[in-house]
Amino acid sequence: MDKKVWFITGVSSGFGYELTKQILEKGDIVVGTVRKDKNVQNFMRQYPETFFRHFLDVTDVSAISDVVKNVYDKLGKIDVVISNAGYGLFGAAEELTNQEIDQIIATNLTGSIQLIRSVLPIMRKQKHGRIIQISSYGGQVAFAGNSMYHATKWGIEGFVESVAKEVEAFNIGMTIVEPGGARTQFRYGSAQVANLLPEYNDNPAHAFLNMLNPENGLAAGDPVKMAARIIESVDVEPAPLRLVLGSQALDDTIQVLEERVRKFKEQREIAASTDFQE
């Protein structure tokens, strides 16, 4: 059976690591990008014929194109792309520096956009492909103290939803994955916190501090099970546009969307009042 070629960014930890582990165990090929290879050396030793490591900083737009081209030239196809690289930035909007804002946009939003743009010509040429964008239920539900993280996730979700309509005719499916809290390094290791101002103490903007402390209870999401559901989604036809992982994430999302729709419906008269009357 022909092995699938999976291209995954950020495989050194979190979902990227677990996805890579499970895909390699089932016998497919993984091209994984990292900034440091310390955590993937076991993959390199155990799967020398099916795991290929590339160094990549997704904020380097030209490097994204170079790596994608290199992979295609070497392997002849890219069946699945999982745009996973990203991180969380916590703090009230005015606590963030310009550099912190630019960096998270370049990583979570621009990097994901450019990766998708780089792979589309390949998938169009081969007449098939699946693109999975790792987002968050924070792409639908907003919390204080997470403004720039939400900005990147709401932004990439709009981008993917639009592009999905553009490429459906080419047999390219796109899925936005919206996990809830999970026991990964995203929350307990790689999260970045702004220089906090005392004026925001006892403010909802600092509620995230409780979430980042494992002593207050671990997240409910099991990254092993979440990765398995993501992998399974690749074989679902047509591609699900969104995949919410975690019961609490789904409940919160439904509640927020139902309230949003209710408030929109209350504006029917105001909305209609701005139309030209023929």
CSV table of C-alpha atoms in Angstrom, one decimal:
chain,number,residue,atom,x,y,z
A,1,MET,CA,0.0,0.0,0.0
A,2,ASP,CA,1.3,3.5,-0.9
A,3,LYS,CA,2.4,5.4,2.2
A,4,LYS,CA,1.0,8.8,2.8
A,5,VAL,CA,3.4,11.7,3.1
A,6,TRP,CA,2.6,14.0,6.0
A,7,PHE,CA,4.2,17.4,6.4
A,8,ILE,CA,3.9,18.6,10.0
A,9,THR,CA,5.2,21.8,11.5
A,10,GLY,CA,6.4,22.0,15.1
A,11,VAL,CA,6.9,18.3,15.9
A,12,SER,CA,9.3,18.6,18.9
A,13,SER,CA,6.5,18.8,21.5
A,14,GLY,CA,2.7,18.9,22.1
A,15,PHE,CA,0.3,17.8,19.4
A,16,GLY,CA,3.0,17.8,16.7
A,17,TYR,CA,5.1,15.3,18.6
A,18,GLU,CA,2.1,13.0,19.4
A,19,LEU,CA,0.8,13.2,15.8
A,20,THR,CA,4.2,12.3,14.5
A,21,LYS,CA,4.5,9.3,16.9
A,22,GLN,CA,1.2,7.9,15.9
A,23,ILE,CA,1.6,8.4,12.2
A,24,LEU,CA,5.0,6.7,12.2
A,25,GLU,CA,3.7,3.8,14.2
A,26,LYS,CA,1.0,3.2,11.5
A,27,GLY,CA,3.7,3.1,8.8
A,28,ASP,CA,3.3,6.4,6.9
A,29,ILE,CA,6.0,9.0,6.2
A,30,VAL,CA,6.4,12.1,8.2
A,31,VAL,CA,8.3,15.2,7.3
A,32,GLY,CA,8.5,17.2,10.6
A,33,THR,CA,9.8,20.7,11.1
A,34,VAL,CA,11.6,21.8,14.2
A,35,ARG,CA,13.7,24.6,15.4
A,36,LYS,CA,15.8,22.3,17.6
A,37,ASP,CA,16.1,18.5,17.0
A,38,LYS,CA,16.7,17.4,20.6
A,39,ASN,CA,13.2,16.0,21.2
A,40,VAL,CA,13.0,14.2,17.8
A,41,GLN,CA,16.2,12.3,17.8
A,42,ASN,CA,14.4,9.1,18.9
A,43,PHE,CA,12.2,9.4,15.7
A,44,MET,CA,15.4,9.8,13.6
A,45,ARG,CA,16.9,6.7,15.1
A,46,GLN,CA,13.8,4.5,15.1
A,47,TYR,CA,12.4,5.5,11.8
A,48,PRO,CA,15.3,6.4,9.5
A,49,GLU,CA,13.3,5.5,6.4
A,50,THR,CA,10.1,7.2,7.2
A,51,PHE,CA,10.9,10.3,9.3
A,52,PHE,CA,12.6,13.3,7.8
A,53,ARG,CA,13.5,16.3,10.0
A,54,HIS,CA,13.8,19.8,8.6
A,55,PHE,CA,14.8,22.9,10.5
A,56,LEU,CA,12.3,25.7,10.0
A,57,ASP,CA,11.3,28.9,11.7
A,58,VAL,CA,7.8,29.6,10.3
A,59,THR,CA,8.4,33.3,10.6
A,60,ASP,CA,10.9,33.0,7.7
A,61,VAL,CA,8.5,33.1,4.7
A,62,SER,CA,11.2,32.3,2.1
A,63,ALA,CA,12.4,29.3,4.1
A,64,ILE,CA,8.9,27.8,4.2
A,65,SER,CA,8.7,27.8,0.4
A,66,ASP,CA,12.2,26.3,0.2
A,67,VAL,CA,11.5,23.4,2.6
A,68,VAL,CA,8.1,22.6,0.9
A,69,LYS,CA,9.9,22.5,-2.5
A,70,ASN,CA,12.7,20.4,-1.1
A,71,VAL,CA,10.2,17.8,0.3
A,72,TYR,CA,8.2,17.6,-2.9
A,73,ASP,CA,11.3,17.2,-5.0
A,74,LYS,CA,12.6,14.4,-2.8
A,75,LEU,CA,9.4,12.5,-2.1
A,76,GLY,CA,7.3,13.4,-5.2
A,77,LYS,CA,4.1,14.3,-3.3
A,78,ILE,CA,2.7,15.8,-0.1
A,79,ASP,CA,-0.6,14.2,0.9
A,80,VAL,CA,-1.4,15.9,4.2
A,81,VAL,CA,-0.1,19.1,5.7
A,82,ILE,CA,-0.7,19.8,9.4
A,83,SER,CA,0.0,23.4,10.3
A,84,ASN,CA,0.7,23.0,13.9
A,85,ALA,CA,3.5,25.4,14.9
A,86,GLY,CA,2.4,28.1,17.3
A,87,TYR,CA,2.3,29.2,20.9
A,88,GLY,CA,0.2,31.1,23.4
A,89,LEU,CA,0.8,34.6,24.6
A,90,PHE,CA,-1.0,35.7,27.8
A,91,GLY,CA,-1.6,39.2,29.3
A,92,ALA,CA,-3.9,42.2,28.9
A,93,ALA,CA,-3.6,44.0,25.6
A,94,GLU,CA,-1.7,47.0,27.0
A,95,GLU,CA,0.7,44.7,28.8
A,96,LEU,CA,2.0,43.3,25.5
A,97,THR,CA,5.1,44.8,23.8
A,98,ASN,CA,5.2,45.6,20.1
A,99,GLN,CA,7.7,42.8,19.6
A,100,GLU,CA,5.5,40.2,21.3
A,101,ILE,CA,2.6,41.2,19.1
A,102,ASP,CA,4.6,41.1,15.9
A,103,GLN,CA,6.2,37.7,16.9
A,104,ILE,CA,2.9,35.9,17.6
A,105,ILE,CA,1.3,37.2,14.4
A,106,ALA,CA,4.3,36.1,12.4
A,107,THR,CA,4.3,32.7,14.0
A,108,ASN,CA,0.6,31.8,14.5
A,109,LEU,CA,-1.0,33.7,11.6
A,110,THR,CA,1.4,34.7,8.8
A,111,GLY,CA,3.5,31.5,9.1
A,112,SER,CA,0.3,29.3,8.8
A,113,ILE,CA,-0.9,31.4,5.9
A,114,GLN,CA,2.3,31.1,4.0
A,115,LEU,CA,2.7,27.4,4.6
A,116,ILE,CA,-0.8,26.8,3.2
A,117,ARG,CA,0.0,29.0,0.2
A,118,SER,CA,3.2,27.2,-0.4
A,119,VAL,CA,1.7,23.7,-0.6
A,120,LEU,CA,-1.5,24.6,-2.6
A,121,PRO,CA,0.3,24.5,-6.1
A,122,ILE,CA,1.6,21.0,-5.3
A,123,MET,CA,-1.7,19.6,-4.2
A,124,ARG,CA,-3.4,21.2,-7.2
A,125,LYS,CA,-0.9,19.6,-9.5
A,126,GLN,CA,-1.3,16.1,-7.9
A,127,LYS,CA,-5.1,16.6,-7.8
A,128,HIS,CA,-5.5,15.7,-4.1
A,129,GLY,CA,-4.5,16.8,-0.6
A,130,ARG,CA,-5.7,17.5,2.9
A,131,ILE,CA,-4.7,20.5,4.9
A,132,ILE,CA,-5.2,20.5,8.7
A,133,GLN,CA,-4.9,23.8,10.5
A,134,ILE,CA,-4.4,23.5,14.3
A,135,SER,CA,-6.4,26.3,15.8
A,136,SER,CA,-8.2,26.3,19.2
A,137,TYR,CA,-11.7,26.6,20.5
A,138,GLY,CA,-10.2,30.0,21.2
A,139,GLY,CA,-10.8,30.6,17.5
A,140,GLN,CA,-14.5,30.9,18.4
A,141,VAL,CA,-14.5,31.7,22.1
A,142,ALA,CA,-12.7,34.7,23.6
A,143,PHE,CA,-11.2,35.1,27.1
A,144,ALA,CA,-9.7,38.1,28.8
A,145,GLY,CA,-5.9,38.1,28.8
A,146,ASN,CA,-5.7,36.2,25.5
A,147,SER,CA,-6.3,39.0,23.0
A,148,MET,CA,-3.4,38.4,20.6
A,149,TYR,CA,-3.7,34.7,20.7
A,150,HIS,CA,-7.4,35.0,19.8
A,151,ALA,CA,-6.5,37.5,17.1
A,152,THR,CA,-4.2,35.0,15.4
A,153,LYS,CA,-6.7,32.1,15.7
A,154,TRP,CA,-9.7,34.0,14.6
A,155,GLY,CA,-7.6,35.3,11.7
A,156,ILE,CA,-6.4,31.9,10.5
A,157,GLU,CA,-9.9,30.4,10.8
A,158,GLY,CA,-11.3,33.1,8.5
A,159,PHE,CA,-8.4,32.5,6.1
A,160,VAL,CA,-8.9,28.7,6.0
A,161,GLU,CA,-12.7,28.9,5.7
A,162,SER,CA,-12.3,31.1,2.6
A,163,VAL,CA,-9.5,29.1,1.0
A,164,ALA,CA,-11.5,25.8,1.6
A,165,LYS,CA,-14.1,27.2,-0.8
A,166,GLU,CA,-11.4,28.1,-3.4
A,167,VAL,CA,-9.7,24.7,-3.5
A,168,GLU,CA,-12.6,22.2,-3.1
A,169,ALA,CA,-12.8,21.9,-6.9
A,170,PHE,CA,-9.2,20.6,-6.9
A,171,ASN,CA,-9.9,17.8,-4.5
A,172,ILE,CA,-8.1,19.6,-1.7
A,173,GLY,CA,-9.9,19.3,1.7
A,174,MET,CA,-9.3,21.7,4.6
A,175,THR,CA,-10.0,21.2,8.3
A,176,ILE,CA,-9.7,23.6,11.2
A,177,VAL,CA,-9.0,21.7,14.5
A,178,GLU,CA,-10.3,23.4,17.6
A,179,PRO,CA,-8.9,21.6,20.7
A,180,GLY,CA,-9.9,22.5,24.2
A,181,GLY,CA,-7.3,22.5,27.0
A,182,ALA,CA,-4.9,19.6,26.8
A,183,ARG,CA,-2.0,18.3,28.9
A,184,THR,CA,0.7,19.5,26.6
A,185,GLN,CA,3.7,21.9,26.7
A,186,PHE,CA,1.5,24.6,25.2
A,187,ARG,CA,-0.1,25.3,28.5
A,188,TYR,CA,2.5,24.0,31.0
A,189,GLY,CA,5.8,24.8,29.3
A,190,SER,CA,5.8,27.0,26.2
A,191,ALA,CA,3.2,29.6,27.2
A,192,GLN,CA,4.6,33.1,27.1
A,193,VAL,CA,3.4,35.7,29.7
A,194,ALA,CA,3.6,39.5,29.3
A,195,ASN,CA,5.2,41.8,31.8
A,196,LEU,CA,2.2,42.1,34.0
A,197,LEU,CA,0.9,45.4,35.4
A,198,PRO,CA,-0.3,45.6,39.0
A,199,GLU,CA,-3.3,47.6,37.8
A,200,TYR,CA,-4.7,44.4,36.3
A,201,ASN,CA,-4.4,42.3,39.5
A,202,ASP,CA,-7.8,40.9,40.4
A,203,ASN,CA,-8.9,41.6,36.9
A,204,PRO,CA,-10.2,38.9,34.5
A,205,ALA,CA,-7.2,39.6,32.3
A,206,HIS,CA,-5.0,37.8,34.8
A,207,ALA,CA,-7.3,34.8,35.3
A,208,PHE,CA,-5.0,32.8,33.0
A,209,LEU,CA,-2.5,32.6,35.8
A,210,ASN,CA,-4.6,30.0,37.6
A,211,MET,CA,-4.9,27.9,34.4
A,212,LEU,CA,-1.1,27.9,33.8
A,213,ASN,CA,-0.4,26.5,37.3
A,214,PRO,CA,-0.7,22.7,37.3
A,215,GLU,CA,-1.4,22.7,41.0
A,216,ASN,CA,-4.8,24.1,40.2
A,217,GLY,CA,-5.7,21.0,38.3
A,218,LEU,CA,-4.7,19.6,34.9
A,219,ALA,CA,-6.4,20.2,31.6
A,220,ALA,CA,-9.0,17.6,30.7
A,221,GLY,CA,-7.8,17.0,27.1
A,222,ASP,CA,-5.8,13.9,26.4
A,223,PRO,CA,-3.3,14.7,23.6
A,224,VAL,CA,-3.0,11.0,22.6
A,225,LYS,CA,-6.7,10.8,22.0
A,226,MET,CA,-6.8,14.2,20.4
A,227,ALA,CA,-4.0,13.3,18.0
A,228,ALA,CA,-5.8,10.1,17.0
A,229,ARG,CA,-9.0,11.9,16.2
A,230,ILE,CA,-7.0,14.4,14.0
A,231,ILE,CA,-5.4,11.5,12.1
A,232,GLU,CA,-8.7,9.8,11.6
A,233,SER,CA,-10.2,13.0,10.2
A,234,VAL,CA,-8.0,12.7,7.1
A,235,ASP,CA,-10.0,9.7,5.8
A,236,VAL,CA,-13.3,11.4,6.3
A,237,GLU,CA,-15.0,12.6,3.1
A,238,PRO,CA,-15.8,15.3,2.6
A,239,ALA,CA,-13.3,17.0,4.8
A,240,PRO,CA,-14.9,18.3,8.0
A,241,LEU,CA,-14.4,22.1,8.0
A,242,ARG,CA,-14.1,22.2,11.8
A,243,LEU,CA,-13.2,19.5,14.4
A,244,VAL,CA,-13.8,20.5,18.0
A,245,LEU,CA,-11.9,18.3,20.5
A,246,GLY,CA,-13.0,18.1,24.1
A,247,SER,CA,-16.4,18.1,25.7
A,248,GLN,CA,-15.9,21.4,27.6
A,249,ALA,CA,-14.6,23.1,24.5
A,250,LEU,CA,-17.6,22.0,22.5
A,251,ASP,CA,-20.1,23.0,25.2
A,252,ASP,CA,-18.4,26.5,25.5
A,253,THR,CA,-18.4,26.9,21.8
A,254,ILE,CA,-22.1,26.0,21.4
A,255,GLN,CA,-23.1,28.4,24.2
A,256,VAL,CA,-21.1,31.3,22.8
A,257,LEU,CA,-22.4,30.8,19.2
A,258,GLU,CA,-26.0,30.4,20.4
A,259,GLU,CA,-25.7,33.7,22.3
A,260,ARG,CA,-24.1,35.4,19.4
A,261,VAL,CA,-26.9,34.3,17.0
A,262,ARG,CA,-29.5,35.4,19.6
A,263,LYS,CA,-28.0,38.9,19.7
A,264,PHE,CA,-27.8,39.1,16.0
A,265,LYS,CA,-31.4,38.2,15.6
A,266,GLU,CA,-32.3,41.1,17.9
A,267,GLN,CA,-30.7,43.5,15.4
A,268,ARG,CA,-33.0,42.6,12.5
A,269,GLU,CA,-34.8,46.0,12.6
A,270,ILE,CA,-31.6,48.0,12.9
A,271,ALA,CA,-29.9,46.1,10.1
A,272,ALA,CA,-32.9,46.5,7.8
A,273,SER,CA,-33.2,50.2,8.5
A,274,THR,CA,-29.9,50.9,6.7
A,275,ASP,CA,-31.1,49.4,3.3
A,276,PHE,CA,-32.2,51.5,0.4
A,277,GLN,CA,-35.9,51.6,0.2
A,278,GLU,CA,-36.9,51.0,-3.4
